[in-house]
Short mmCIF file of C-alpha atoms in Angstrom, two decimals:
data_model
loop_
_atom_site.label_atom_id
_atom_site.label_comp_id
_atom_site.label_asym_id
_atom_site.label_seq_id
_atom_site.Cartn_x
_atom_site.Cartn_y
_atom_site.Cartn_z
CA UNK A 1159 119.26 42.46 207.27
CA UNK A 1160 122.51 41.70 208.79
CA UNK A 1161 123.88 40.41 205.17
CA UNK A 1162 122.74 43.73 204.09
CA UNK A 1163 124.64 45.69 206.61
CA UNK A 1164 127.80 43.21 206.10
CA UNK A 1165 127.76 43.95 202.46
CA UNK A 1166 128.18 47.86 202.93
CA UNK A 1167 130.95 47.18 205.26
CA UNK A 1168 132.60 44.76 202.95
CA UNK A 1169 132.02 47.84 200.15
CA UNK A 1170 133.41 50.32 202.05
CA UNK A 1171 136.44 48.22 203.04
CA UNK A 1172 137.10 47.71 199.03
CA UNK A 1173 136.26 51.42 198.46
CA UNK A 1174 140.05 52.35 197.91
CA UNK A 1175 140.76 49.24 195.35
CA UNK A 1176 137.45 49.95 193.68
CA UNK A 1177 138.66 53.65 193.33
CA UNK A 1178 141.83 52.71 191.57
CA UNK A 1179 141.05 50.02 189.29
CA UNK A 1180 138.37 52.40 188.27
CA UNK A 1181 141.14 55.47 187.54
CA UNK A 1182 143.43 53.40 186.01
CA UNK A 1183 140.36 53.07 183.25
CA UNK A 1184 140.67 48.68 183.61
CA UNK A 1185 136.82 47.23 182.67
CA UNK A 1186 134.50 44.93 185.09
CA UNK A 1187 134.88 42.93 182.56
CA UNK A 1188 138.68 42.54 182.52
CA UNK A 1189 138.04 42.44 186.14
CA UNK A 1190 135.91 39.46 186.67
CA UNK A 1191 137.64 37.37 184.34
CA UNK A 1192 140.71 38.57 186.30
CA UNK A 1193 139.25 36.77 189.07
CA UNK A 1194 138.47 33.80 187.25
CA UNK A 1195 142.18 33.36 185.99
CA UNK A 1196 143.32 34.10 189.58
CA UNK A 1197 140.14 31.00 191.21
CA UNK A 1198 141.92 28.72 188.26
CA UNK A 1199 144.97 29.25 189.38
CA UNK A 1200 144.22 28.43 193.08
CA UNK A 1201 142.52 25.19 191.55
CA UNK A 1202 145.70 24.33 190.05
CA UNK A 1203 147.53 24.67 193.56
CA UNK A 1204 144.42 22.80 195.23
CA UNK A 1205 144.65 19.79 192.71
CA UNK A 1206 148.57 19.15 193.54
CA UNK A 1207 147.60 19.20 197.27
CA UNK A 1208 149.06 22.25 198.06
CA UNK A 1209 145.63 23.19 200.28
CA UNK A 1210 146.84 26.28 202.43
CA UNK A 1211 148.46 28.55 199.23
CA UNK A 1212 145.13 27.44 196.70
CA UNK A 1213 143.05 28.85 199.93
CA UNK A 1214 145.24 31.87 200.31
CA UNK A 1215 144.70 32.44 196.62
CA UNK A 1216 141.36 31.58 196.40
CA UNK A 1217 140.23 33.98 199.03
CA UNK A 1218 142.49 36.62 197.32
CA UNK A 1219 140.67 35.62 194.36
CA UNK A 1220 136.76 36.18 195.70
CA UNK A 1221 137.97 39.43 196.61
CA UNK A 1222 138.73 40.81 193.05
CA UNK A 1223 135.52 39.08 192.50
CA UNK A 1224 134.11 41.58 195.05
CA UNK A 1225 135.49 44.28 192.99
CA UNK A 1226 134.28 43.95 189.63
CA UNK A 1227 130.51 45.68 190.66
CA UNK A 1228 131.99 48.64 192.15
CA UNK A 1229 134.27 49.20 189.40
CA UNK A 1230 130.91 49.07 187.12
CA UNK A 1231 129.24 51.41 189.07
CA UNK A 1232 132.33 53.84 189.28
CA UNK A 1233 132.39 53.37 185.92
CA UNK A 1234 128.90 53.84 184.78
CA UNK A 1235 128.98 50.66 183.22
CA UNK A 1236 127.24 48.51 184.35
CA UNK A 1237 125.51 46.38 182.60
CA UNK A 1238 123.16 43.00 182.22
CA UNK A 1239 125.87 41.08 180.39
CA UNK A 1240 128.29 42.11 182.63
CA UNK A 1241 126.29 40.62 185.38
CA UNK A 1242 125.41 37.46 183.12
CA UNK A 1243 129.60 37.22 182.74
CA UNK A 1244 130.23 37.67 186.22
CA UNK A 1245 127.81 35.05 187.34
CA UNK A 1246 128.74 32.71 184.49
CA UNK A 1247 132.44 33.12 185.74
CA UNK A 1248 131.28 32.32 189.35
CA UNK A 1249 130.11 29.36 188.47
CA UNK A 1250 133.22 28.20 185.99
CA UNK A 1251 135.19 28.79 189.04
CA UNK A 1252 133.30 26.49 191.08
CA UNK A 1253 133.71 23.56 188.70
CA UNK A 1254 137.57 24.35 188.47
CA UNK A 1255 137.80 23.85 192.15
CA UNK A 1256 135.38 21.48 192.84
CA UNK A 1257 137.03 19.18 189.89
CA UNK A 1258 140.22 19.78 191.47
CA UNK A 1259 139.54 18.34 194.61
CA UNK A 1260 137.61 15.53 193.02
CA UNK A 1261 140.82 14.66 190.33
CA UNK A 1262 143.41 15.85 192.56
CA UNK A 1263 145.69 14.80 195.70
CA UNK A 1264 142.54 14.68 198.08
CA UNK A 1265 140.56 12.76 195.35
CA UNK A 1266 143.44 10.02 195.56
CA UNK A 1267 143.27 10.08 199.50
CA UNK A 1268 139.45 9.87 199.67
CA UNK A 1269 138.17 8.21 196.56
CA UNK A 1270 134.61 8.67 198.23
CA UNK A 1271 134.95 12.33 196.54
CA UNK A 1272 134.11 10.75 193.23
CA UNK A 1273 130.47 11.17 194.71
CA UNK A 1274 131.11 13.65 197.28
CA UNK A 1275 131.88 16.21 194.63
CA UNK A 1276 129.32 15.45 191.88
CA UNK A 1277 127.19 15.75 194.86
CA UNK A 1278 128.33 19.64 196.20
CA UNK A 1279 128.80 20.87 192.44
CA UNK A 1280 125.82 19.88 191.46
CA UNK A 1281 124.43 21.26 194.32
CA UNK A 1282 125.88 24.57 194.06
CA UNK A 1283 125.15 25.27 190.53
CA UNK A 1284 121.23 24.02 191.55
CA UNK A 1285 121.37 26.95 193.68
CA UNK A 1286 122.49 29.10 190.93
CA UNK A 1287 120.62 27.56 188.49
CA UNK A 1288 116.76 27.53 190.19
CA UNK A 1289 117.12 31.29 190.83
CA UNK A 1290 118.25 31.99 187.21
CA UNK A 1291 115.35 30.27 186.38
CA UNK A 1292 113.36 31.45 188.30
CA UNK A 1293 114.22 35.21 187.39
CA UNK A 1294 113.79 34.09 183.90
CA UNK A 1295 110.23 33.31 185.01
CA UNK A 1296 109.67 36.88 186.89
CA UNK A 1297 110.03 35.57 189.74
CA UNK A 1298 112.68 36.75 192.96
CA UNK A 1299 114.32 33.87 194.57
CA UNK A 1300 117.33 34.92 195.99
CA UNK A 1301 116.86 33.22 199.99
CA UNK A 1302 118.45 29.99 200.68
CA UNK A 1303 121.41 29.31 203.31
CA UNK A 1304 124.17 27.93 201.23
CA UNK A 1305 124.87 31.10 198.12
CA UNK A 1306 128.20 31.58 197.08
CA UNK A 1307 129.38 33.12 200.19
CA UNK A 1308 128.75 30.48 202.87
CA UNK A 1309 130.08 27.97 200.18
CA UNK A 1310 133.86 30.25 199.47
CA UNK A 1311 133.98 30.56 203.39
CA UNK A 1312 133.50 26.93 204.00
CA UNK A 1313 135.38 26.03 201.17
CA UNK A 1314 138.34 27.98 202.68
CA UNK A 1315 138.04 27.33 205.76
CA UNK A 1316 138.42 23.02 204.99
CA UNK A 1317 141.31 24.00 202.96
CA UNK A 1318 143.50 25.69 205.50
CA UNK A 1319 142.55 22.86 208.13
CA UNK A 1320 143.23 20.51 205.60
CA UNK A 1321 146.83 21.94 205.05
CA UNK A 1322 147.18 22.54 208.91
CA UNK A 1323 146.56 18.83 209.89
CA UNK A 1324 147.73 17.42 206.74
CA UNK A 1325 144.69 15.36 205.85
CA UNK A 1326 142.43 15.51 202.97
CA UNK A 1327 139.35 14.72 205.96
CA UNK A 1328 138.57 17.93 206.60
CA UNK A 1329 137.40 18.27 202.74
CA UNK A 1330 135.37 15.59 202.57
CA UNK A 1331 133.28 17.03 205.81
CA UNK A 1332 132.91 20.30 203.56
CA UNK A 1333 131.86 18.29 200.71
CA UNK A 1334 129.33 17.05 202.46
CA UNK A 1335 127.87 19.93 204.59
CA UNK A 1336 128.01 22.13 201.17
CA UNK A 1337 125.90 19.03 199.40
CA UNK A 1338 124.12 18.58 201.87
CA UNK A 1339 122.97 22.35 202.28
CA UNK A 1340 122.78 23.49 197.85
CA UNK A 1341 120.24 20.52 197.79
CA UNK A 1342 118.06 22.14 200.38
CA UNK A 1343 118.50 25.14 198.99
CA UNK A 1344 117.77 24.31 195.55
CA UNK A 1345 114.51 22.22 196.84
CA UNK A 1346 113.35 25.19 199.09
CA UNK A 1347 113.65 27.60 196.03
CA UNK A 1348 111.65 25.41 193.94
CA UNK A 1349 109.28 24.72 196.78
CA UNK A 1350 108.94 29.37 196.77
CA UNK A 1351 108.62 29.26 193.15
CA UNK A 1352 105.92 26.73 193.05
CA UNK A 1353 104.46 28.80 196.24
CA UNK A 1354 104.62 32.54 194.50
CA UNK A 1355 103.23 31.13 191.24
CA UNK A 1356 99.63 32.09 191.02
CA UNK A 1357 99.48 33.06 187.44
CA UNK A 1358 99.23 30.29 184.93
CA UNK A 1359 100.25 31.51 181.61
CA UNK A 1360 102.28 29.94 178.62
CA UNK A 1361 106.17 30.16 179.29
CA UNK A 1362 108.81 28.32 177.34
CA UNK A 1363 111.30 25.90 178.25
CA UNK A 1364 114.17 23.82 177.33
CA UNK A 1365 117.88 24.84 177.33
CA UNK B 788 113.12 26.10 161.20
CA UNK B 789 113.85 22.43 160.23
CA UNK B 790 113.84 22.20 164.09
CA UNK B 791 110.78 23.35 164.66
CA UNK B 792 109.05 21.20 161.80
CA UNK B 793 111.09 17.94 163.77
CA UNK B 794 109.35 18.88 166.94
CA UNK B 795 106.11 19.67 165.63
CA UNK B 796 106.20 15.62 164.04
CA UNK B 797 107.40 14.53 167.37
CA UNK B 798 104.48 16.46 168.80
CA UNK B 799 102.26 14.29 166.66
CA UNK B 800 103.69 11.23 167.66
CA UNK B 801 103.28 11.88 171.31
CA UNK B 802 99.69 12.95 170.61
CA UNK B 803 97.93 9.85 172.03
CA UNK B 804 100.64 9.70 175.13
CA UNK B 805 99.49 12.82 176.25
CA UNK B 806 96.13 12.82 175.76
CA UNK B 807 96.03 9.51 177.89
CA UNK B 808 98.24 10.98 180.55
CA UNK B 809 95.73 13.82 180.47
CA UNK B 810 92.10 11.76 180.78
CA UNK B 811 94.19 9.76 183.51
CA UNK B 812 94.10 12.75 185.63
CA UNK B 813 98.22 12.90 186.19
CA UNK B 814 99.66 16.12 187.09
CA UNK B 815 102.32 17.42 184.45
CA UNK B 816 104.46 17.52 187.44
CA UNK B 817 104.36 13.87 188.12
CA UNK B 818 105.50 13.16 184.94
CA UNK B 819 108.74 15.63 185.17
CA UNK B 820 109.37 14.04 188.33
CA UNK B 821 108.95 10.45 186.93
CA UNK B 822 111.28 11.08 184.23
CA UNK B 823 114.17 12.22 186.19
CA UNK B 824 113.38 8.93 188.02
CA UNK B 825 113.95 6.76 185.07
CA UNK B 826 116.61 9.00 184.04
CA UNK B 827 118.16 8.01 187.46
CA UNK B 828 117.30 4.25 186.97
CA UNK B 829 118.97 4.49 184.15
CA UNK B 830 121.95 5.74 185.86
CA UNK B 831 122.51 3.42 187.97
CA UNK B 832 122.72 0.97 184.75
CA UNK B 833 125.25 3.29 183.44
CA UNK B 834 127.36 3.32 186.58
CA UNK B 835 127.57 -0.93 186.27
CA UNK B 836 128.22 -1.23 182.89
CA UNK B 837 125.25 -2.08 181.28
CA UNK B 838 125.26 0.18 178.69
CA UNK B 839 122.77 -1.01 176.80
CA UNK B 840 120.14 -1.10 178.94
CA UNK B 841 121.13 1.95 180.60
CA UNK B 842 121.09 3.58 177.07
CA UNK B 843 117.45 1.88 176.32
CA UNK B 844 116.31 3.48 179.75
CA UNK B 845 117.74 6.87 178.98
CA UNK B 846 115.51 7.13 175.84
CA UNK B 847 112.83 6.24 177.45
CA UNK B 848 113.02 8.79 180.40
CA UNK B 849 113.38 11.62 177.97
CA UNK B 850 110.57 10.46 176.36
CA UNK B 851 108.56 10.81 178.95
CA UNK B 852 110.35 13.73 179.69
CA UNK B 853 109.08 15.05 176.98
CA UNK B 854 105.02 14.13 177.93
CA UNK B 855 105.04 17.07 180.69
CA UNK B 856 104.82 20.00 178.62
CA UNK B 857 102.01 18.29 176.37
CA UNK B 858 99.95 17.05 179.71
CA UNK B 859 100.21 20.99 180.79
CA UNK B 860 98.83 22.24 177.83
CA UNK B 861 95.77 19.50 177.37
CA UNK B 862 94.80 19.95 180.91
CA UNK B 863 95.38 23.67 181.03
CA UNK B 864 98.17 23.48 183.76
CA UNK B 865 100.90 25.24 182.19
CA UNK B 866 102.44 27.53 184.56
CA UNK B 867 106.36 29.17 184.88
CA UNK B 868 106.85 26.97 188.07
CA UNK B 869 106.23 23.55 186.05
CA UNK B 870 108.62 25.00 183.60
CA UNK B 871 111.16 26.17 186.19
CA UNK B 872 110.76 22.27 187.50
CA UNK B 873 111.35 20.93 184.59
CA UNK B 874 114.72 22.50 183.67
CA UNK B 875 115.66 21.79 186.98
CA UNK B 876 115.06 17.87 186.87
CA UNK B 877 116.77 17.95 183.17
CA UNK B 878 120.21 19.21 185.33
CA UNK B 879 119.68 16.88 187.92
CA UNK B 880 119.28 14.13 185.10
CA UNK B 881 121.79 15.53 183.73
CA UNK B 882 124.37 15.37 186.80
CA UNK B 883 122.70 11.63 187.78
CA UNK B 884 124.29 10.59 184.00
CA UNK B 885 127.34 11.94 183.54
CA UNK B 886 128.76 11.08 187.31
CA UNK B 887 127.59 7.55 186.55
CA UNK B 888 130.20 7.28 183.86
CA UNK B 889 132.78 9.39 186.21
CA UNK B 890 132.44 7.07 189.14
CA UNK B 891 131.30 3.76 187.11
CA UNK B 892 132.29 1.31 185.26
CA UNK B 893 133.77 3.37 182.65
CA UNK B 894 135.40 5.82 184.52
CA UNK B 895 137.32 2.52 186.43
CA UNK B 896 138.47 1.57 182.74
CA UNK B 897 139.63 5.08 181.44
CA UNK B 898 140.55 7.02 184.75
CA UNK B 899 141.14 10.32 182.22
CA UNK B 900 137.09 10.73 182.63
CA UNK B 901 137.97 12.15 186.25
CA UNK B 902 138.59 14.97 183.99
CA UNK B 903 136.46 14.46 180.96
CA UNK B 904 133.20 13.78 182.97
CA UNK B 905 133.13 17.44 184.64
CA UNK B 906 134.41 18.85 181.55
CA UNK B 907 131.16 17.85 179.77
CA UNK B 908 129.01 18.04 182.85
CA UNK B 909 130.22 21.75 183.23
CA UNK B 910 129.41 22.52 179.72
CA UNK B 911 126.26 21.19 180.13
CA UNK B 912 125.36 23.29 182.44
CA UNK B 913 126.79 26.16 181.30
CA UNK B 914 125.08 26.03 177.97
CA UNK B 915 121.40 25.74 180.39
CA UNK B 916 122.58 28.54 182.41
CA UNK B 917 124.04 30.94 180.20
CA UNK B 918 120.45 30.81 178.43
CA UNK B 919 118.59 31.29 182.41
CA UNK B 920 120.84 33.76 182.95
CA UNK B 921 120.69 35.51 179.89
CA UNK B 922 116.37 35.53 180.33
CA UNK B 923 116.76 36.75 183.87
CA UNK B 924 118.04 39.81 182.04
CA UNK B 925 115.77 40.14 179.58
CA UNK B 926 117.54 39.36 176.64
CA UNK B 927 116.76 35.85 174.49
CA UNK B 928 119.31 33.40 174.05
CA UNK B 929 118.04 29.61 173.29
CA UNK B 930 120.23 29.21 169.78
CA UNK B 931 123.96 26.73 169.81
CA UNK B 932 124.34 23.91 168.83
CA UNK B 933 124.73 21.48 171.41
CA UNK B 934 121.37 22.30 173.15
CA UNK B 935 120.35 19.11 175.72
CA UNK B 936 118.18 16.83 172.66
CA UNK B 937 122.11 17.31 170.60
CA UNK B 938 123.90 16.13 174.16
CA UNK B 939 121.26 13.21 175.18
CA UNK B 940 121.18 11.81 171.21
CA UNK B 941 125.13 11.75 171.78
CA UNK B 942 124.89 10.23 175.14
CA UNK B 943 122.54 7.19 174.15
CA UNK B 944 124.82 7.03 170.46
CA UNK B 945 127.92 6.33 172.86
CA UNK B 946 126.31 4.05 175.31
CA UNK B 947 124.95 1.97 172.79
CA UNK B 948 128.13 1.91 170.75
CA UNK B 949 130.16 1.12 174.11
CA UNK B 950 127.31 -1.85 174.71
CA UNK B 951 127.87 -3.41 171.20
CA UNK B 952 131.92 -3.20 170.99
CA UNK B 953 132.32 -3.64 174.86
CA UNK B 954 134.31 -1.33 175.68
CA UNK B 955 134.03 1.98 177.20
CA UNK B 956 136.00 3.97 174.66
CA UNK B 957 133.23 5.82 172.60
CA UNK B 958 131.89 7.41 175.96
CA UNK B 959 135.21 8.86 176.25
CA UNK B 960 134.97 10.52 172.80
CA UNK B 961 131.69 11.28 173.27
CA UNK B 962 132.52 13.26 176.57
CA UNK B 963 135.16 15.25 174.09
CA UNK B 964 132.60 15.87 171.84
CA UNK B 965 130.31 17.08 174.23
CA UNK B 966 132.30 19.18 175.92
CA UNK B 967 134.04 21.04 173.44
CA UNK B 968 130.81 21.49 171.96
CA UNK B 969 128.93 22.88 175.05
CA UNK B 970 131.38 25.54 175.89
CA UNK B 971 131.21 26.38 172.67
CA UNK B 972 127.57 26.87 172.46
CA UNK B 973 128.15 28.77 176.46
CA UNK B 974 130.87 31.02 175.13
CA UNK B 975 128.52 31.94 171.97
CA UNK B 976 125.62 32.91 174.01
CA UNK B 977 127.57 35.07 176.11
CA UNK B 978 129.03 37.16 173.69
CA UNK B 979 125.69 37.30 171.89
CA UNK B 980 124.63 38.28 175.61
CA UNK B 981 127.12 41.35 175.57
CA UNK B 982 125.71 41.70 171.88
CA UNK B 983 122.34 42.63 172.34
CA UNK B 984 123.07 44.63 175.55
CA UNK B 985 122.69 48.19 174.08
CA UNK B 986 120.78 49.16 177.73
CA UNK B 987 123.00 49.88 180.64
CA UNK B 988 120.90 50.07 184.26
CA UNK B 989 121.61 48.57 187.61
CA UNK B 990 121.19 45.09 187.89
CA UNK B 991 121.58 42.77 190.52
CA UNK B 992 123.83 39.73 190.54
CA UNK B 993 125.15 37.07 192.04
CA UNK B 994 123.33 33.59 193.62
#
């Protein structure tokens, strides 16, 4: 309910940006992977250490991120595969990152991130991954306390106290809360999925 | 179509597997769950070295691994949450593998598999969830060509060559291989994705 009501703010507050993008005739498309391009970027900036600019970027990027779907709607284009890109891009972003922490300057401080990120990707793209699958199967899934959001703001939010105290420590205690919380997440979703299927019925699988 | 004569024989073959799994009363379930635990025993071998055996384990789990869907059938159990389940364990195997050769043994000998290992875990998953995604929105999207039987055939080829010349170079070309090939296969079904959309409507996105 709350989320609900946060998300129209957070729409209204993009309104204007939404409005030009969508009279200077740019696509979602172009949009999304704009965002993408600008998440990689911040990635780059995270891997040499450089914590407080790759979380200034980053946030900058989630934000044309938060653009793309009103710029579809303005448009009257949206679309399935735009929404199929824009997730897909979501979660190319989160490997960039994560695999920059893991390979870059905090990776050499704290070499427990070799696990510690394995552990918090994988974790977020369960998240991902269990509701896509579960859509796929008919059935909604979209609960759980550790989505994208909650992930970007604590993945931020270790960054800049990272780059304020000057440690890599503060990462590694995201790491872990974000692992920590995608596993449950995933689990619980599976746990709905196995609770909301009552029909039995012949339903392929393998990717 | 040569495929789907391949699996048919290796239906055949798993015939009297699956009807003993059946009159032994085990839930399809069980079985998903115990292959991701061999898959994870085998791991573990991976992550010290032993190549061999961890590549000797690894076919075994997806053997099993591929039991479930045949124990569903014979005991009438298939449903879209055993199906959702067993995706989900193949990621999990799937991220249990490939961070044992990040954070193992081999990644200690060729440190570029910091950057190799998500490369080809990412692709991975990409390839699994571009197809999810793509079926949340209706549209069918199971072809490419390095699909998880191409990736795990690859995996135990490399382990067992790394076993027999004792070193841990052919999982490093194998992670190339993979990897190039998976976001090849990810990029394909996406624009086949914006292919097929011909419908525009409203849908919703994110995870």
């Amino acid at each position: 309910m709350e989320q609900e009501e946060l998300r129209r703010a957070g729409r209204r507050l993009l309104e204007p940006a939404v409005g030009l993008l969508a009279r200077m005739g740019i696509a979602p498309s172009a949009v999304t992977l704009a965002g993408l391009a600008v998440t990689g970027l911040a990635s780059w900036l995270v891997c040499r250490g450089e914590w407080l600019a790759g979380a200034a970027i980053l946030a900058a990027g989630s934000v044309l991120d938060a653009l793309d779907g009103g710029v579809a709607r303005k448009r009257g284009m949206v679309s399935r595969a735009g929404a199929v890109l824009d997730s897909t891009c979501d979660r190319v972003g989160e490997l960039l990152v994560f695999t920059a922490l893991m390979a870059g300057e905090a990776g050499r401080t704290l070499p427990v991130l070799i696990w510690l990120g394995p552990a918090a990707l994988g974790g977020s793209f369960m998240v991902s991954y269990t509701r896509a699958r579960a859509e796929g199967a008919g059935i909604a899934c979209s609960s759980g306390l550790m989505t994208r959001t909650e992930r970007l703001i604590l993945l931020v939010a270790s960054l800049v106290a990272a780059g304020v105290i000057g440690s890599a420590e503060p990462i590694e205690w995201m790491l872990i809360v974000v692992a920590a919380g995608a596993w449950l997440t995933a689990v619980s979703r599976l746990v709905r999925v196995f609770r909301e299927d009552r029909l039995t019925g012949g339903y392929g699988q393998r990717a």
